[in-house]
Amino acid sequence: MGRGRAKAKQTKVARELKYSSHETDFDALQRELSSNSSSDNHHEDSADSGYEDPYDDGYDEYRR
């Protein structure tokens, strides 16, 4: 009980998002995606930056 207003608001927002037409700036989207792809690769390389989990007992590596 008491969820009627919340559900109605969620439904209203979902309909607005679904049926409204937004102007999409595809050039800005392309710039964002191309800049993130180079930084994502750098992030993966630095994933093994010497961090050691104090609770890691090595059991996961043993199971594989």
mmCIF file of N, CA and C in Angstrom:
data_model
loop_
_atom_site.group_PDB
_atom_site.id
_atom_site.type_symbol
_atom_site.label_atom_id
_atom_site.label_comp_id
_atom_site.label_asym_id
_atom_site.label_seq_id
_atom_site.Cartn_x
_atom_site.Cartn_y
_atom_site.Cartn_z
ATOM 1 N N MET A 1 0.836 -1.180 0.000
ATOM 2 C CA MET A 1 0.000 0.000 0.000
ATOM 3 C C MET A 1 0.882 1.244 0.000
ATOM 4 N N GLY A 2 0.363 2.297 -0.567
ATOM 5 C CA GLY A 2 1.090 3.534 -0.584
ATOM 6 C C GLY A 2 2.072 3.661 -1.736
ATOM 7 N N ARG A 3 2.013 2.726 -2.668
ATOM 8 C CA ARG A 3 2.950 2.756 -3.782
ATOM 9 C C ARG A 3 2.316 3.363 -5.025
ATOM 10 N N GLY A 4 1.075 3.708 -4.980
ATOM 11 C CA GLY A 4 0.359 4.196 -6.155
ATOM 12 C C GLY A 4 0.956 5.446 -6.754
ATOM 13 N N ARG A 5 1.251 6.432 -5.921
ATOM 14 C CA ARG A 5 1.810 7.683 -6.441
ATOM 15 C C ARG A 5 3.202 7.473 -7.016
ATOM 16 N N ALA A 6 4.016 6.699 -6.326
ATOM 17 C CA ALA A 6 5.380 6.460 -6.796
ATOM 18 C C ALA A 6 5.369 5.732 -8.138
ATOM 19 N N LYS A 7 4.492 4.737 -8.261
ATOM 20 C CA LYS A 7 4.412 3.992 -9.514
ATOM 21 C C LYS A 7 3.879 4.879 -10.630
ATOM 22 N N ALA A 8 2.901 5.710 -10.322
ATOM 23 C CA ALA A 8 2.355 6.616 -11.327
ATOM 24 C C ALA A 8 3.420 7.593 -11.812
ATOM 25 N N LYS A 9 4.228 8.096 -10.893
ATOM 26 C CA LYS A 9 5.288 9.026 -11.285
ATOM 27 C C LYS A 9 6.334 8.319 -12.144
ATOM 28 N N GLN A 10 6.712 7.108 -11.768
ATOM 29 C CA GLN A 10 7.666 6.348 -12.569
ATOM 30 C C GLN A 10 7.126 6.081 -13.962
ATOM 31 N N THR A 11 5.853 5.757 -14.050
ATOM 32 C CA THR A 11 5.222 5.511 -15.347
ATOM 33 C C THR A 11 5.226 6.778 -16.189
ATOM 34 N N LYS A 12 4.917 7.899 -15.568
ATOM 35 C CA LYS A 12 4.910 9.177 -16.277
ATOM 36 C C LYS A 12 6.292 9.511 -16.817
ATOM 37 N N VAL A 13 7.312 9.356 -15.982
ATOM 38 C CA VAL A 13 8.677 9.653 -16.401
ATOM 39 C C VAL A 13 9.107 8.702 -17.514
ATOM 40 N N ALA A 14 8.762 7.434 -17.394
ATOM 41 C CA ALA A 14 9.133 6.462 -18.418
ATOM 42 C C ALA A 14 8.483 6.796 -19.752
ATOM 43 N N ARG A 15 7.227 7.202 -19.724
ATOM 44 C CA ARG A 15 6.548 7.592 -20.971
ATOM 45 C C ARG A 15 7.189 8.822 -21.591
ATOM 46 N N GLU A 16 7.543 9.797 -20.751
ATOM 47 C CA GLU A 16 8.188 11.004 -21.269
ATOM 48 C C GLU A 16 9.516 10.658 -21.940
ATOM 49 N N LEU A 17 10.288 9.783 -21.325
ATOM 50 C CA LEU A 17 11.561 9.400 -21.912
ATOM 51 C C LEU A 17 11.378 8.597 -23.194
ATOM 52 N N LYS A 18 10.370 7.745 -23.212
ATOM 53 C CA LYS A 18 10.157 6.881 -24.368
ATOM 54 C C LYS A 18 9.648 7.649 -25.570
ATOM 55 N N TYR A 19 8.717 8.557 -25.363
ATOM 56 C CA TYR A 19 8.041 9.186 -26.481
ATOM 57 C C TYR A 19 8.524 10.586 -26.802
ATOM 58 N N SER A 20 9.370 11.165 -25.990
ATOM 59 C CA SER A 20 9.856 12.500 -26.317
ATOM 60 C C SER A 20 10.995 12.384 -27.320
ATOM 61 N N SER A 21 11.106 13.374 -28.175
ATOM 62 C CA SER A 21 12.184 13.358 -29.172
ATOM 63 C C SER A 21 13.227 14.375 -28.758
ATOM 64 N N HIS A 22 14.399 13.879 -28.454
ATOM 65 C CA HIS A 22 15.502 14.735 -28.055
ATOM 66 C C HIS A 22 16.438 14.906 -29.236
ATOM 67 N N GLU A 23 17.016 16.063 -29.333
ATOM 68 C CA GLU A 23 18.034 16.296 -30.350
ATOM 69 C C GLU A 23 19.339 15.670 -29.870
ATOM 70 N N THR A 24 19.843 14.715 -30.617
ATOM 71 C CA THR A 24 21.065 14.032 -30.238
ATOM 72 C C THR A 24 22.242 14.651 -30.973
ATOM 73 N N ASP A 25 23.247 15.027 -30.228
ATOM 74 C CA ASP A 25 24.466 15.583 -30.810
ATOM 75 C C ASP A 25 25.422 14.417 -31.064
ATOM 76 N N PHE A 26 25.362 13.880 -32.278
ATOM 77 C CA PHE A 26 26.155 12.704 -32.599
ATOM 78 C C PHE A 26 27.650 13.015 -32.654
ATOM 79 N N ASP A 27 28.003 14.251 -33.009
ATOM 80 C CA ASP A 27 29.421 14.615 -33.024
ATOM 81 C C ASP A 27 30.003 14.594 -31.614
ATOM 82 N N ALA A 28 29.261 15.137 -30.655
ATOM 83 C CA ALA A 28 29.722 15.122 -29.265
ATOM 84 C C ALA A 28 29.790 13.693 -28.734
ATOM 85 N N LEU A 29 28.834 12.873 -29.130
ATOM 86 C CA LEU A 29 28.829 11.474 -28.711
ATOM 87 C C LEU A 29 30.050 10.750 -29.266
ATOM 88 N N GLN A 30 30.366 11.001 -30.518
ATOM 89 C CA GLN A 30 31.537 10.368 -31.125
ATOM 90 C C GLN A 30 32.820 10.801 -30.428
ATOM 91 N N ARG A 31 32.934 12.091 -30.100
ATOM 92 C CA ARG A 31 34.125 12.578 -29.385
ATOM 93 C C ARG A 31 34.238 11.912 -28.023
ATOM 94 N N GLU A 32 33.112 11.796 -27.329
ATOM 95 C CA GLU A 32 33.139 11.190 -26.002
ATOM 96 C C GLU A 32 33.532 9.722 -26.068
ATOM 97 N N LEU A 33 32.969 9.008 -27.028
ATOM 98 C CA LEU A 33 33.278 7.589 -27.140
ATOM 99 C C LEU A 33 34.721 7.363 -27.568
ATOM 100 N N SER A 34 35.226 8.186 -28.459
ATOM 101 C CA SER A 34 36.602 7.988 -28.905
ATOM 102 C C SER A 34 37.592 8.369 -27.809
ATOM 103 N N SER A 35 37.274 9.356 -26.993
ATOM 104 C CA SER A 35 38.193 9.723 -25.917
ATOM 105 C C SER A 35 38.155 8.701 -24.802
ATOM 106 N N ASN A 36 37.019 8.083 -24.528
ATOM 107 C CA ASN A 36 36.921 7.084 -23.466
ATOM 108 C C ASN A 36 37.598 5.781 -23.858
ATOM 109 N N SER A 37 37.615 5.445 -25.138
ATOM 110 C CA SER A 37 38.209 4.173 -25.526
ATOM 111 C C SER A 37 39.703 4.162 -25.266
ATOM 112 N N SER A 38 40.384 5.287 -25.462
ATOM 113 C CA SER A 38 41.819 5.313 -25.194
ATOM 114 C C SER A 38 42.098 5.300 -23.702
ATOM 115 N N SER A 39 41.258 5.964 -22.904
ATOM 116 C CA SER A 39 41.489 5.966 -21.463
ATOM 117 C C SER A 39 41.092 4.633 -20.836
ATOM 118 N N ASP A 40 40.126 3.914 -21.431
ATOM 119 C CA ASP A 40 39.760 2.605 -20.909
ATOM 120 C C ASP A 40 40.901 1.615 -21.075
ATOM 121 N N ASN A 41 41.591 1.676 -22.209
ATOM 122 C CA ASN A 41 42.712 0.776 -22.418
ATOM 123 C C ASN A 41 43.825 1.060 -21.422
ATOM 124 N N HIS A 42 44.050 2.316 -21.116
ATOM 125 C CA HIS A 42 45.069 2.678 -20.137
ATOM 126 C C HIS A 42 44.672 2.174 -18.757
ATOM 127 N N HIS A 43 43.396 2.244 -18.438
ATOM 128 C CA HIS A 43 42.922 1.793 -17.137
ATOM 129 C C HIS A 43 43.127 0.288 -16.981
ATOM 130 N N GLU A 44 42.895 -0.482 -18.045
ATOM 131 C CA GLU A 44 43.082 -1.922 -17.956
ATOM 132 C C GLU A 44 44.550 -2.265 -17.739
ATOM 133 N N ASP A 45 45.447 -1.503 -18.351
ATOM 134 C CA ASP A 45 46.862 -1.761 -18.177
ATOM 135 C C ASP A 45 47.310 -1.486 -16.755
ATOM 136 N N SER A 46 46.703 -0.485 -16.128
ATOM 137 C CA SER A 46 47.124 -0.117 -14.784
ATOM 138 C C SER A 46 46.336 -0.867 -13.707
ATOM 139 N N ALA A 47 45.572 -1.883 -14.097
ATOM 140 C CA ALA A 47 44.773 -2.621 -13.120
ATOM 141 C C ALA A 47 45.676 -3.387 -12.149
ATOM 142 N N ASP A 48 46.812 -3.858 -12.615
ATOM 143 C CA ASP A 48 47.737 -4.583 -11.763
ATOM 144 C C ASP A 48 48.826 -3.618 -11.300
ATOM 145 N N SER A 49 48.414 -2.647 -10.512
ATOM 146 C CA SER A 49 49.338 -1.586 -10.119
ATOM 147 C C SER A 49 49.988 -1.864 -8.769
ATOM 148 N N GLY A 50 50.049 -3.116 -8.378
ATOM 149 C CA GLY A 50 50.715 -3.440 -7.132
ATOM 150 C C GLY A 50 49.774 -3.509 -5.948
ATOM 151 N N TYR A 51 48.486 -3.372 -6.162
ATOM 152 C CA TYR A 51 47.540 -3.488 -5.060
ATOM 153 C C TYR A 51 47.427 -4.946 -4.653
ATOM 154 N N GLU A 52 47.545 -5.189 -3.386
ATOM 155 C CA GLU A 52 47.415 -6.544 -2.894
ATOM 156 C C GLU A 52 46.279 -6.590 -1.894
ATOM 157 N N ASP A 53 45.341 -7.498 -2.121
ATOM 158 C CA ASP A 53 44.186 -7.644 -1.242
ATOM 159 C C ASP A 53 44.623 -8.352 0.038
ATOM 160 N N PRO A 54 44.452 -7.712 1.189
ATOM 161 C CA PRO A 54 44.894 -8.352 2.434
ATOM 162 C C PRO A 54 44.064 -9.581 2.795
ATOM 163 N N TYR A 55 42.874 -9.724 2.203
ATOM 164 C CA TYR A 55 42.011 -10.862 2.514
ATOM 165 C C TYR A 55 42.094 -11.967 1.470
ATOM 166 N N ASP A 56 42.955 -11.806 0.487
ATOM 167 C CA ASP A 56 43.077 -12.803 -0.564
ATOM 168 C C ASP A 56 43.894 -13.980 -0.052
ATOM 169 N N ASP A 57 43.267 -15.155 -0.033
ATOM 170 C CA ASP A 57 43.980 -16.335 0.436
ATOM 171 C C ASP A 57 44.472 -17.208 -0.718
ATOM 172 N N GLY A 58 44.256 -16.769 -1.980
ATOM 173 C CA GLY A 58 44.728 -17.509 -3.126
ATOM 174 C C GLY A 58 43.826 -18.658 -3.523
ATOM 175 N N TYR A 59 42.703 -18.801 -2.869
ATOM 176 C CA TYR A 59 41.822 -19.938 -3.150
ATOM 177 C C TYR A 59 41.220 -19.855 -4.535
ATOM 178 N N ASP A 60 40.889 -18.648 -5.006
ATOM 179 C CA ASP A 60 40.285 -18.520 -6.342
ATOM 180 C C ASP A 60 41.234 -18.979 -7.432
ATOM 181 N N GLU A 61 42.501 -18.638 -7.332
ATOM 182 C CA GLU A 61 43.463 -19.051 -8.332
ATOM 183 C C GLU A 61 43.676 -20.566 -8.286
ATOM 184 N N TYR A 62 43.563 -21.121 -7.109
ATOM 185 C CA TYR A 62 43.737 -22.563 -6.958
ATOM 186 C C TYR A 62 42.618 -23.324 -7.660
ATOM 187 N N ARG A 63 41.392 -22.823 -7.569
ATOM 188 C CA ARG A 63 40.251 -23.511 -8.173
ATOM 189 C C ARG A 63 40.304 -23.492 -9.684
ATOM 190 N N ARG A 64 40.908 -22.516 -10.269
ATOM 191 C CA ARG A 64 40.915 -22.408 -11.741
ATOM 192 C C ARG A 64 41.914 -23.335 -12.277
#
